[in-house]
XYZ file of C-alpha atoms in Angstrom:
454
model
C -99.696 -64.129 -41.777
C -96.649 -61.871 -41.493
C -97.792 -58.265 -41.773
C -101.411 -58.882 -42.673
C -104.650 -60.071 -41.200
C -105.738 -60.300 -37.561
C -103.477 -58.930 -34.852
C -103.166 -62.364 -33.233
C -104.008 -65.074 -35.773
C -103.942 -68.701 -34.733
C -101.140 -70.738 -36.258
C -100.440 -74.451 -35.933
C -103.245 -74.734 -33.393
C -101.744 -72.155 -31.014
C -104.019 -70.118 -28.783
C -104.790 -66.602 -29.995
C -104.404 -63.399 -27.979
C -107.857 -63.591 -26.396
C -107.344 -67.183 -25.308
C -103.943 -66.335 -23.831
C -105.430 -63.464 -21.835
C -108.044 -65.840 -20.460
C -105.306 -68.336 -19.577
C -103.293 -65.664 -17.746
C -106.415 -64.547 -15.884
C -107.166 -68.113 -14.852
C -103.565 -68.698 -13.745
C -103.592 -65.485 -11.694
C -106.847 -66.500 -10.008
C -105.244 -69.795 -8.940
C -102.074 -68.124 -7.660
C -101.897 -68.071 -3.878
C -101.036 -64.906 -1.985
C -97.399 -65.976 -1.879
C -97.147 -67.655 -5.276
C -95.539 -66.648 -8.573
C -96.335 -66.809 -12.256
C -94.378 -65.821 -15.366
C -95.256 -64.635 -18.841
C -92.870 -64.356 -21.782
C -93.415 -62.207 -24.865
C -91.175 -63.167 -27.787
C -90.872 -61.843 -31.336
C -88.937 -63.105 -34.331
C -86.172 -60.675 -35.283
C -85.934 -59.176 -38.774
C -89.379 -60.349 -39.931
C -90.029 -57.055 -41.737
C -86.651 -57.322 -43.479
C -87.511 -60.856 -44.620
C -90.881 -59.663 -45.945
C -89.194 -56.845 -47.869
C -86.402 -59.001 -49.269
C -88.212 -62.256 -50.057
C -91.952 -61.520 -49.867
C -94.732 -62.174 -47.373
C -94.768 -65.887 -48.148
C -91.205 -66.180 -46.827
C -92.262 -64.233 -43.734
C -95.115 -66.704 -43.213
C -92.669 -69.600 -43.482
C -90.439 -67.936 -40.873
C -93.342 -67.501 -38.437
C -94.469 -71.101 -39.003
C -90.939 -72.346 -38.335
C -90.760 -70.320 -35.117
C -94.125 -71.704 -33.980
C -93.009 -75.283 -34.607
C -89.818 -74.747 -32.619
C -91.717 -73.249 -29.695
C -94.182 -76.135 -29.730
C -91.261 -78.504 -29.340
C -90.375 -77.047 -25.924
C -91.298 -79.791 -23.467
C -91.775 -78.108 -20.105
C -94.847 -79.194 -18.101
C -97.480 -76.568 -17.334
C -96.419 -74.179 -20.116
C -99.041 -72.615 -22.407
C -98.120 -71.211 -25.826
C -100.007 -68.705 -27.994
C -99.767 -66.295 -30.926
C -100.510 -62.878 -29.430
C -99.494 -60.557 -32.282
C -98.498 -60.393 -35.925
C -94.915 -61.399 -35.140
C -95.243 -62.075 -31.436
C -95.731 -65.221 -29.369
C -96.669 -65.562 -25.716
C -95.443 -68.252 -23.321
C -97.227 -68.697 -20.003
C -95.965 -70.484 -16.909
C -98.721 -69.678 -14.484
C -97.777 -71.850 -11.523
C -94.158 -71.384 -10.469
C -94.869 -72.137 -6.820
C -94.324 -70.188 -3.635
C -90.568 -70.547 -3.301
C -88.843 -67.478 -4.744
C -85.589 -69.152 -5.668
C -87.356 -72.028 -7.382
C -89.731 -69.674 -9.225
C -86.808 -67.561 -10.450
C -84.927 -70.663 -11.584
C -87.927 -72.121 -13.431
C -88.582 -68.828 -15.198
C -84.967 -68.504 -16.309
C -84.983 -72.076 -17.577
C -88.060 -71.309 -19.649
C -86.531 -68.114 -21.043
C -83.374 -70.041 -21.977
C -85.456 -72.754 -23.637
C -87.376 -70.181 -25.699
C -84.131 -68.460 -26.690
C -82.504 -71.739 -27.700
C -85.570 -72.777 -29.714
C -85.530 -69.562 -31.734
C -81.778 -69.404 -32.348
C -80.090 -71.045 -35.306
C -80.506 -71.604 -39.009
C -83.899 -71.674 -40.682
C -84.962 -72.266 -44.287
C -87.293 -69.785 -45.983
C -88.000 -72.197 -48.809
C -86.275 -72.760 -52.152
C -83.000 -73.193 -50.300
C -82.901 -69.655 -48.843
C -81.186 -69.898 -45.421
C -81.487 -67.384 -42.594
C -80.036 -67.103 -39.115
C -83.032 -67.102 -36.765
C -83.021 -65.027 -33.579
C -85.617 -63.558 -31.237
C -86.240 -60.707 -28.782
C -87.638 -61.861 -25.451
C -89.330 -59.859 -22.714
C -90.578 -61.555 -19.572
C -92.263 -60.721 -16.311
C -92.637 -62.558 -13.013
C -95.784 -61.615 -11.186
C -97.283 -62.197 -7.791
C -100.490 -61.003 -6.221
C -100.805 -57.598 -4.522
C -101.247 -59.342 -1.154
C -97.751 -60.847 -1.339
C -95.909 -59.814 1.863
C -93.144 -57.265 1.262
C -89.746 -57.607 2.894
C -88.955 -54.987 5.494
C -85.810 -53.817 3.691
C -86.916 -54.385 0.122
C -85.127 -57.736 -0.219
C -85.387 -61.066 1.576
C -82.581 -63.108 3.098
C -81.767 -64.671 -0.276
C -81.316 -61.238 -1.829
C -84.455 -61.210 -4.004
C -85.653 -57.631 -4.561
C -89.361 -56.955 -4.024
C -89.368 -54.331 -6.778
C -88.446 -56.984 -9.355
C -91.938 -58.500 -9.175
C -95.095 -57.187 -10.781
C -97.901 -57.179 -8.219
C -101.147 -57.705 -10.100
C -103.784 -60.221 -11.112
C -104.682 -58.244 -14.247
C -104.014 -60.344 -17.364
C -103.803 -57.288 -19.626
C -101.229 -55.696 -17.316
C -99.129 -58.866 -17.220
C -99.068 -59.237 -21.006
C -98.417 -55.524 -21.521
C -95.475 -55.458 -19.138
C -93.774 -58.448 -20.762
C -94.207 -56.722 -24.124
C -92.694 -53.489 -22.764
C -89.556 -55.433 -21.825
C -89.470 -57.054 -25.293
C -89.790 -53.705 -27.078
C -86.818 -52.346 -25.130
C -84.674 -55.000 -26.798
C -86.143 -54.384 -30.251
C -85.474 -50.645 -29.937
C -81.909 -51.086 -28.662
C -78.690 -52.257 -30.260
C -77.781 -54.633 -27.458
C -76.669 -58.165 -28.217
C -78.544 -59.375 -25.160
C -81.818 -60.734 -26.514
C -83.795 -61.270 -23.275
C -84.878 -58.657 -20.762
C -86.907 -58.836 -17.591
C -89.653 -56.329 -16.913
C -89.084 -54.070 -13.940
C -91.701 -51.584 -12.698
C -89.626 -48.527 -13.619
C -90.015 -49.528 -17.286
C -93.752 -48.891 -17.065
C -93.136 -45.468 -15.559
C -90.718 -44.662 -18.379
C -93.198 -45.893 -20.998
C -95.874 -43.637 -19.520
C -93.420 -40.726 -19.456
C -92.654 -41.304 -23.147
C -96.371 -41.102 -23.945
C -96.651 -37.837 -21.993
C -93.557 -36.453 -23.717
C -94.842 -37.259 -27.211
C -98.213 -35.713 -26.346
C -96.489 -32.536 -25.091
C -94.261 -32.466 -28.166
C -97.221 -32.700 -30.552
C -98.873 -29.834 -28.711
C -95.582 -27.911 -28.710
C -95.214 -28.206 -32.482
C -98.699 -26.788 -32.975
C -97.985 -24.035 -30.432
C -94.783 -22.944 -32.182
C -92.403 -24.068 -29.431
C -89.723 -25.494 -31.730
C -86.568 -23.450 -32.163
C -83.834 -23.742 -34.770
C -80.241 -23.247 -33.706
C -77.229 -23.258 -36.012
C -73.551 -24.151 -35.654
C -70.952 -22.669 -38.003
C -68.873 -24.635 -40.502
C -65.619 -22.970 -41.566
C -62.866 -23.556 -44.104
C -59.163 -23.969 -43.383
C -58.819 -20.188 -43.046
C -61.698 -20.096 -40.513
C -63.989 -18.345 -42.990
C -67.686 -19.134 -42.604
C -68.921 -21.371 -45.420
C -71.935 -23.064 -43.869
C -74.252 -23.545 -40.909
C -75.827 -26.737 -39.619
C -79.390 -26.437 -38.333
C -79.991 -28.067 -34.939
C -83.439 -28.416 -33.409
C -84.407 -27.379 -29.872
C -87.743 -27.470 -28.068
C -88.656 -24.553 -25.805
C -91.231 -26.222 -23.569
C -93.171 -24.134 -21.003
C -93.003 -27.090 -18.588
C -89.504 -28.451 -19.297
C -87.561 -25.406 -20.450
C -85.135 -25.646 -23.375
C -85.090 -29.348 -24.246
C -82.010 -30.641 -26.153
C -82.588 -32.903 -29.172
C -81.184 -36.033 -27.497
C -84.103 -35.909 -25.076
C -86.896 -35.987 -27.649
C -85.642 -36.750 -31.174
C -85.009 -40.501 -30.583
C -88.564 -40.805 -29.256
C -89.994 -38.719 -32.094
C -88.205 -40.996 -34.574
C -90.300 -43.909 -33.327
C -93.466 -42.084 -34.402
C -94.640 -39.850 -37.233
C -93.884 -36.834 -35.039
C -90.389 -36.827 -36.570
C -91.986 -36.150 -39.972
C -93.749 -33.082 -38.575
C -90.490 -31.877 -37.019
C -88.558 -32.503 -40.228
C -91.124 -30.586 -42.276
C -90.844 -27.623 -39.907
C -87.038 -27.669 -40.046
C -86.999 -27.683 -43.860
C -89.496 -24.826 -43.968
C -87.360 -22.828 -41.537
C -84.168 -23.621 -43.435
C -85.633 -22.342 -46.687
C -86.992 -19.223 -44.984
C -83.570 -18.507 -43.473
C -81.744 -19.051 -46.763
C -84.174 -16.660 -48.456
C -83.334 -13.997 -45.854
C -79.598 -14.653 -46.194
C -79.766 -14.222 -49.965
C -80.407 -10.524 -49.289
C -77.438 -10.233 -46.913
C -73.960 -10.062 -48.580
C -72.386 -11.699 -45.516
C -74.468 -14.897 -45.871
C -75.235 -14.937 -49.588
C -72.915 -17.887 -50.286
C -73.348 -19.746 -46.956
C -74.953 -23.199 -47.118
C -77.481 -24.480 -44.590
C -77.471 -28.167 -43.593
C -80.382 -30.081 -42.093
C -80.573 -33.651 -40.795
C -83.049 -36.094 -42.324
C -84.705 -39.019 -40.546
C -85.493 -42.363 -42.149
C -89.244 -41.803 -41.719
C -89.060 -38.382 -43.330
C -87.077 -39.689 -46.285
C -89.596 -42.501 -46.824
C -92.620 -40.217 -47.188
C -93.905 -40.590 -50.735
C -94.034 -36.897 -51.610
C -90.773 -35.896 -49.915
C -88.965 -34.820 -53.107
C -91.982 -32.937 -54.423
C -92.540 -31.177 -51.118
C -88.894 -30.139 -50.872
C -88.894 -28.815 -54.428
C -92.017 -26.821 -53.594
C -90.381 -25.288 -50.501
C -87.243 -24.302 -52.424
C -89.302 -22.791 -55.224
C -91.748 -20.960 -52.932
C -88.951 -19.270 -50.979
C -86.852 -18.588 -54.067
C -83.820 -20.302 -52.551
C -80.806 -21.341 -54.661
C -81.047 -25.127 -54.355
C -77.276 -25.589 -54.074
C -77.259 -23.752 -50.734
C -79.489 -26.359 -49.075
C -77.680 -29.476 -47.849
C -79.304 -32.693 -46.583
C -77.352 -34.680 -43.982
C -77.977 -38.421 -43.724
C -76.589 -40.966 -41.286
C -75.762 -44.550 -42.184
C -78.785 -45.829 -40.239
C -81.054 -43.744 -42.481
C -79.427 -45.178 -45.600
C -79.695 -48.766 -44.418
C -83.465 -48.547 -44.051
C -83.954 -48.574 -47.844
C -80.785 -47.873 -49.791
C -82.207 -48.182 -53.310
C -85.065 -45.742 -52.779
C -82.700 -43.362 -50.960
C -80.346 -43.352 -53.949
C -83.269 -42.641 -56.299
C -84.496 -39.820 -54.072
C -81.087 -38.188 -53.735
C -80.496 -38.493 -57.485
C -83.744 -36.646 -58.195
C -82.902 -33.915 -55.690
C -79.339 -33.589 -56.990
C -80.761 -32.963 -60.454
C -82.512 -29.972 -58.879
C -79.220 -28.785 -57.381
C -79.826 -29.832 -53.739
C -76.692 -31.163 -52.021
C -76.317 -34.213 -49.780
C -73.846 -35.102 -47.033
C -73.013 -38.417 -45.349
C -72.826 -37.748 -41.613
C -70.800 -39.625 -38.946
C -68.695 -41.290 -41.617
C -66.292 -44.001 -40.476
C -68.422 -45.545 -37.729
C -70.468 -47.925 -39.906
C -68.944 -51.172 -41.107
C -70.730 -51.042 -44.455
C -70.043 -47.386 -45.349
C -67.588 -48.237 -48.120
C -69.885 -50.821 -49.671
C -72.446 -48.241 -50.733
C -70.472 -44.992 -50.815
C -69.680 -45.246 -54.535
C -73.423 -45.592 -55.263
C -74.549 -42.520 -53.349
C -75.024 -39.136 -55.037
C -73.472 -37.265 -52.085
C -71.046 -34.367 -52.271
C -69.678 -34.370 -48.738
C -68.365 -36.700 -46.011
C -68.345 -35.710 -42.339
C -65.685 -37.431 -40.247
C -67.274 -38.690 -37.039
C -66.285 -36.778 -33.902
C -65.022 -39.998 -32.258
C -61.962 -39.837 -34.551
C -61.602 -36.074 -34.307
C -61.454 -36.076 -30.491
C -58.173 -38.000 -30.381
C -56.745 -37.109 -33.802
C -53.925 -34.987 -32.341
C -52.504 -37.677 -30.026
C -53.758 -41.021 -31.359
C -51.982 -42.342 -34.449
C -54.788 -44.744 -35.268
C -57.450 -42.013 -35.155
C -55.231 -39.776 -37.302
C -54.707 -42.616 -39.786
C -58.453 -43.188 -40.086
C -59.098 -39.479 -40.602
C -56.336 -39.324 -43.228
C -57.787 -42.358 -45.030
C -61.217 -40.710 -45.140
C -59.658 -37.554 -46.574
C -57.859 -39.567 -49.255
C -61.065 -41.438 -50.067
C -63.011 -38.189 -50.311
C -60.373 -36.658 -52.555
C -60.425 -39.693 -54.846
C -64.222 -39.524 -55.132
C -64.307 -35.752 -55.510
C -66.077 -35.170 -52.187
C -65.615 -32.389 -49.668
C -64.490 -33.698 -46.265
C -65.697 -32.019 -43.065
C -64.459 -32.758 -39.541
C -67.091 -32.342 -36.836
C -66.514 -31.940 -33.125
C -63.326 -29.866 -33.405
C -62.648 -28.366 -29.973
C -58.922 -27.618 -29.732
C -56.279 -25.817 -31.773
C -54.209 -29.024 -31.797
C -57.050 -30.938 -33.421
C -57.587 -28.159 -35.959
C -53.877 -28.056 -36.855
C -53.649 -31.826 -37.360
C -56.832 -31.972 -39.411
C -55.583 -29.137 -41.618
C -52.267 -30.970 -42.031
C -53.906 -34.144 -43.325
C -56.052 -32.199 -45.785
C -59.533 -31.817 -44.263
C -61.542 -29.234 -46.238
C -63.931 -27.828 -43.618
C -64.405 -27.834 -39.862
C -67.218 -27.714 -37.314
C -67.096 -27.654 -33.524
C -66.971 -25.552 -30.381
C -63.578 -24.143 -31.395
C -65.387 -22.106 -34.059
C -68.715 -21.574 -32.354
C -71.436 -23.217 -30.317
C -74.987 -23.675 -31.644
C -76.945 -20.434 -31.277
C -80.444 -19.301 -32.286
C -80.624 -18.549 -36.005
C -82.245 -15.205 -35.211
C -78.948 -14.080 -33.659
C -76.832 -14.798 -36.750
C -77.792 -11.716 -38.743
C -77.136 -9.529 -35.712
C -73.513 -10.736 -35.362
């Protein structure tokens, strides 16, 4: 089953998770003090996308096809099992005592698994798909294995590359940690070896999320804002940027915790807090002539946008604070849109009917931006900073920026350049017709509490 049923259902006679753990435990017990074993954790890529696009039956067909291909691998002493909903395990428990030979045999097995799960597959009714997989693997030896005096032996093999344990749960977990690093990354390399530092980083991520949850409850989040100006440098908007003032870590920048929060529902809690703060700030600004017409932009995550009551909750916040809806702007990146474009369009259409604005952030970096731009109810494009940085001296960057401006003008959209840091960049962007500007040239992010005091 694809996204249903037991966490490790048997398929095509493959061992389930419990049986694989027993097999790893048995292999580890037979491993000599100087011997090696390997375990591979492999998942089929894009299974969730297949389920969404073609239904669970197609996902089941994909898993069955992957199982059949793995069963066809003919390497003696290899054990195969289904250890998760979309995950298989491959065990080679007796690689011998020679390091070079053990390394070679493990790599051969990884290559065989990769080859088996690469290529065209049929989802039924003539629906083709390009099959690929994410592979994490670990080579283990027992704790009694003698360590080299300088960390590596004469052949150059590093002691730290080997997991020292006889614990089956630890072996399976570590291979899965390596696999998840591929799934969470954008790398084209589809196989990764577990190294001990990965476990330390995984544990640190757990600690960080735990601290962040506590920090949200304790009121440790802070909202900063960066100005957005027009061609005459007049303030027309502010973008809200999150910070975390941790008692243990100090002022934590968003790059250090937002990507991790986006992997959990913590990002929904953060997003809710940011929207609440944005509406509170706009309500205060409505009483200040200097900020009465200034917009406030906030970034949305894919998880936040997918919550069922998002539109209703946002309407409630705007109404409760008495905020003019047209002064609140939602910024979305292409990755957010790609998660579920149709529902995103419906959501933004509903919010636009209420007057809430939307902006497409980092425009120009995604290959499919143009394919859906005409469908989106957005009112603004933000030129990605990668083009802005070299716009004054790079003809190609200037041409891309100019094309985005022309596109925005044709579609009736405001065009904003972000990351403006020099007068030369500002002058060139003004020359090609950019409407608004954001960057250190006009102001760094500062606490929102300081804005009214300026």
